[in-house]
Amino acid sequence: MLEFKALPTGCAERRRSNACDVCGARALSVCASIADDDLARLDSIAERQSLVTGDTLIRADDPARHVFNITSGSIRVYKLLADGRRQITGFLFAGDFLGLATGDTYAFSAEAMEPATVCRFRKTEYRTLIRETPALESALLSRAHHELLAAQNQILLLGRKTALERVATFLLDLPSHDPARPSPQGHIHLPMTRGEIADYLGLTIETVSRTLTRLKTQGVIRLVSLTEIQIDKPDALLALAEGNG
């Protein structure tokens, strides 16, 4: 079980150790929307933890007592089907929020795909802060709207697109989800494995691998390494994603 570290409680000590002041994900998260005084309140209820690859952050059906803000690295969110198959429902990165839209228990599991850091908040304390901080409430509503659109796009991806269209769409969309790690034009960092891509796109590992090889053979992409891809023909990849290839 992960152990979370609360910040020191002394005022002078807290001013020296205010992690929000140096957090690289602050500008990318809902934290950017609130004033310094409210940010200090947020900082006072935060517990921080570093995760290594494979660490479990959330287990499905556990009591949903906390919410989380990812400050670095990446997290896979998934559900296990009754027959043991895994459906990954999302990949989260620095600035993403997790766990607020839940009932009494978590409906999903979440694990680190690579070394990551998170801020954890007790849900009761966080909801109190939301009620008393209109800017934070507005930012969270905006984030929820974007997540709803993403869920609708995922339904379209799984329900109507071919394997080639799914992989092409995934490659085009991924960089926009990880703004904390900007890269040269057309360069894609893949913290997830081929199996995780398959579980996200509703495909088999073999289909994902064959599709990437096909895109490579056509000169659309270059497989720089297992975790790096270069898009050489973005217009061609876009046409394939839209079913015009």
C-alpha atoms as one frame of an Amber mdcrd trajectory, in Angstrom:
protein
   0.000   0.000   0.000   1.348   3.423  -0.919   2.321   5.759   1.906   1.510
   9.442   1.442   3.433  12.227   3.125   1.599  15.203   4.600   3.326  18.572
   4.531   4.743  20.081   7.752   2.269  22.076   9.802   4.394  24.986  11.103
   3.667  28.234   9.241   7.292  29.232   8.690   8.219  25.713   7.692   5.266
  25.524   5.307   6.264  28.736   3.534   9.652  27.242   2.829   8.177  23.945
   1.627   5.150  25.084  -0.397   5.347  22.524  -3.165   2.753  24.351  -5.282
   5.280  27.133  -5.910   7.643  24.788  -7.725   5.194  22.209  -9.090   5.789
  21.704 -12.810   2.165  20.669 -13.360   0.610  23.723 -11.695   0.086  25.632
 -14.944  -1.510  22.552 -16.540  -3.987  21.670 -13.794  -7.021  23.169 -12.082
  -4.595  24.642  -9.539  -3.743  27.375 -12.049  -7.241  28.812 -11.727  -7.138
  29.789  -8.062  -5.635  32.712  -6.170  -2.550  32.401  -3.986  -4.526  32.329
  -0.709  -6.723  29.501  -1.968  -3.678  27.743  -3.385  -2.151  27.820   0.082
  -5.301  26.161   1.442  -5.059  23.528  -1.262  -1.409  22.971  -0.409  -2.281
  22.564   3.276  -4.544  19.560   2.615  -2.276  17.864   0.067  -0.383  14.651
   0.629   2.319  13.808  -1.890   3.697  10.536  -3.112   6.144   9.205  -5.657
   5.209   6.046  -7.543   7.396   3.599  -9.422   6.345   1.760 -12.559   3.513
  -0.662 -11.770   2.498   0.886  -8.445  -1.248   0.793  -7.805  -2.786   4.168
  -7.033  -6.447   3.108  -6.954  -8.109  -0.313  -6.766 -11.610  -0.831  -8.107
 -14.228  -1.303  -5.380 -12.027   0.219  -2.665 -13.677   3.016  -0.619 -13.431
   6.269  -2.625 -12.051   8.488   0.125  -9.502  10.475  -1.920  -9.051  12.410
  -5.139  -5.744  12.812  -6.949  -3.902  15.368  -9.047  -1.103  13.938 -11.205
   1.987  16.132 -11.075   4.408  14.100 -13.224   4.634  10.844 -15.136   1.663
   8.894 -16.449  -1.150   6.700 -15.115  -3.286   4.046 -16.801  -6.946   3.834
 -15.761  -8.701   0.542 -16.417 -11.478  -1.905 -15.588 -11.261  -5.676 -15.512
 -14.054  -7.620 -17.190 -15.586 -10.693 -15.575 -13.470 -12.998 -17.753 -10.240
 -11.245 -16.749  -9.806  -9.107 -19.833  -8.633  -5.544 -19.246 -10.149  -2.448
 -20.843  -8.011   0.633 -20.419 -10.327   3.626 -20.343  -7.716   6.373 -20.278
  -4.114   7.462 -20.020  -3.547  10.367 -17.624  -0.586  12.726 -17.429   0.702
  15.696 -15.429  -2.132  18.131 -14.765  -4.900  15.515 -14.974  -7.319  14.968
 -12.092  -8.637  11.625 -10.917 -11.322  10.334  -8.580 -13.782  13.184  -8.051
 -16.643  11.762 -10.126 -17.086   8.583  -8.085 -19.590   7.179  -5.631 -18.759
   5.482  -2.353 -16.279   3.141  -4.062 -13.923   3.517  -7.006 -15.341   2.157
 -10.252 -11.886   1.690 -11.793  -8.278   0.888 -11.025  -5.276   3.127 -11.710
  -1.586   2.226 -11.954   1.638   4.027 -12.790   2.975   3.301 -16.285   6.285
   4.927 -15.390   7.725   6.799 -12.394   5.100   9.365 -11.396   4.133  11.779
  -8.633   0.675  12.694  -7.376  -1.017  14.956  -4.858  -3.722  13.206  -2.841
  -6.612  15.009  -1.115  -9.311  13.717   1.193 -12.508  13.978  -0.808 -14.447
  15.632   2.029 -11.821  18.357   2.461 -11.490  18.894  -1.278 -15.251  19.235
  -1.769 -15.360  21.807   1.031 -12.654  23.800  -0.748 -14.592  23.554  -4.024
 -17.721  24.976  -2.405 -15.748  27.870  -0.976 -13.650  28.553  -4.096 -15.788
  29.428  -7.166 -12.738  29.593  -9.463 -11.781  26.021  -8.573 -15.348  24.838
  -9.065 -15.462  26.495 -12.496 -12.139  24.945 -13.509 -13.318  21.491 -12.472
 -16.574  21.890 -14.407 -14.577  22.881 -17.481 -12.306  19.864 -17.009 -15.365
  17.600 -16.637 -16.749  18.981 -19.918 -13.535  18.124 -21.746 -13.513  14.644
 -20.195 -17.079  14.077 -21.423 -16.053  15.036 -24.952 -13.072  12.690 -24.686
 -15.373   9.865 -23.569 -17.658  10.489 -26.544 -14.681  10.403 -28.897 -13.538
   7.148 -27.311 -16.971   5.610 -27.940 -16.677   6.617 -31.601 -13.143   5.259
 -31.756 -14.126   1.842 -30.398 -17.500   1.559 -32.066 -17.030   2.782 -35.613
 -13.367   3.019 -36.609 -11.198   0.324 -38.154  -7.972  -0.862 -36.525  -5.907
   1.372 -38.811  -8.110   4.381 -38.073  -7.907   3.722 -34.328  -4.113   3.539
 -34.252  -3.742   6.606 -36.489  -6.146   8.608 -34.311  -4.329   7.523 -31.161
  -0.950   8.648 -32.503  -2.335  12.028 -33.536  -4.122  12.681 -30.238  -1.534
  11.464 -27.736   0.872  14.482 -27.709  -1.933  16.872 -26.740  -2.622  14.848
 -23.588   0.928  15.199 -22.236   1.781  18.931 -22.442   4.278  18.731 -19.576
   6.679  16.972 -21.943   6.782  19.055 -25.116   8.679  17.446 -27.959   9.749
  18.378 -31.493   7.049  18.529 -34.139   5.830  15.057 -35.031   7.713  13.319
 -32.218   5.622  11.086 -29.945   6.621   9.683 -26.555   4.895   6.390 -25.703
   5.095   5.596 -21.976   2.595   2.787 -22.529   3.365  -0.678 -23.910   1.928
  -2.128 -27.109  -0.335  -4.254 -24.914  -1.663  -1.175 -23.132  -2.316   0.540
 -26.461  -4.202  -2.582 -27.553  -6.300  -2.626 -24.368  -7.134   1.052 -24.867
  -8.076   0.700 -28.535  -9.973  -2.588 -28.161  -7.475  -4.465 -30.344  -4.985
  -7.293 -29.923  -1.263  -6.698 -29.427  -0.648  -8.399 -32.775  -3.015  -6.021
 -34.563  -1.362  -2.969 -33.012   2.094  -4.237 -33.974   1.017  -5.080 -37.541
  -0.616  -1.679 -37.949   2.468   0.184 -36.728   4.615  -1.899 -39.091   2.281
  -1.043 -41.966   2.534   2.671 -41.173   6.307   2.331 -41.015   6.474   0.461
 -44.343   4.375   3.189 -45.978   6.771   5.843 -44.679   4.097   7.509 -42.557
   5.986   6.966 -39.283   9.423   5.927 -38.052   9.786   3.638 -35.034  12.662
   5.395 -33.295  12.453   3.016 -30.301   9.832   1.103 -28.339   8.859   4.357
 -26.621   9.473   6.927 -29.380   7.767   7.420 -32.743   8.373  10.075 -35.379
   5.536  11.053 -37.706   7.076  11.785 -41.119   3.819  12.243 -43.041   1.283
  13.913 -40.718  -1.175  14.667 -43.542  -1.194  11.024 -44.576  -1.706   9.922
 -40.956  -4.599  12.367 -40.581  -6.203  11.035 -43.757  -5.931   7.486 -42.427
  -7.445   8.518 -39.079 -10.397  10.051 -40.914 -10.902   6.980 -43.092  -9.593
   8.572 -46.262  -6.461   6.445 -46.652
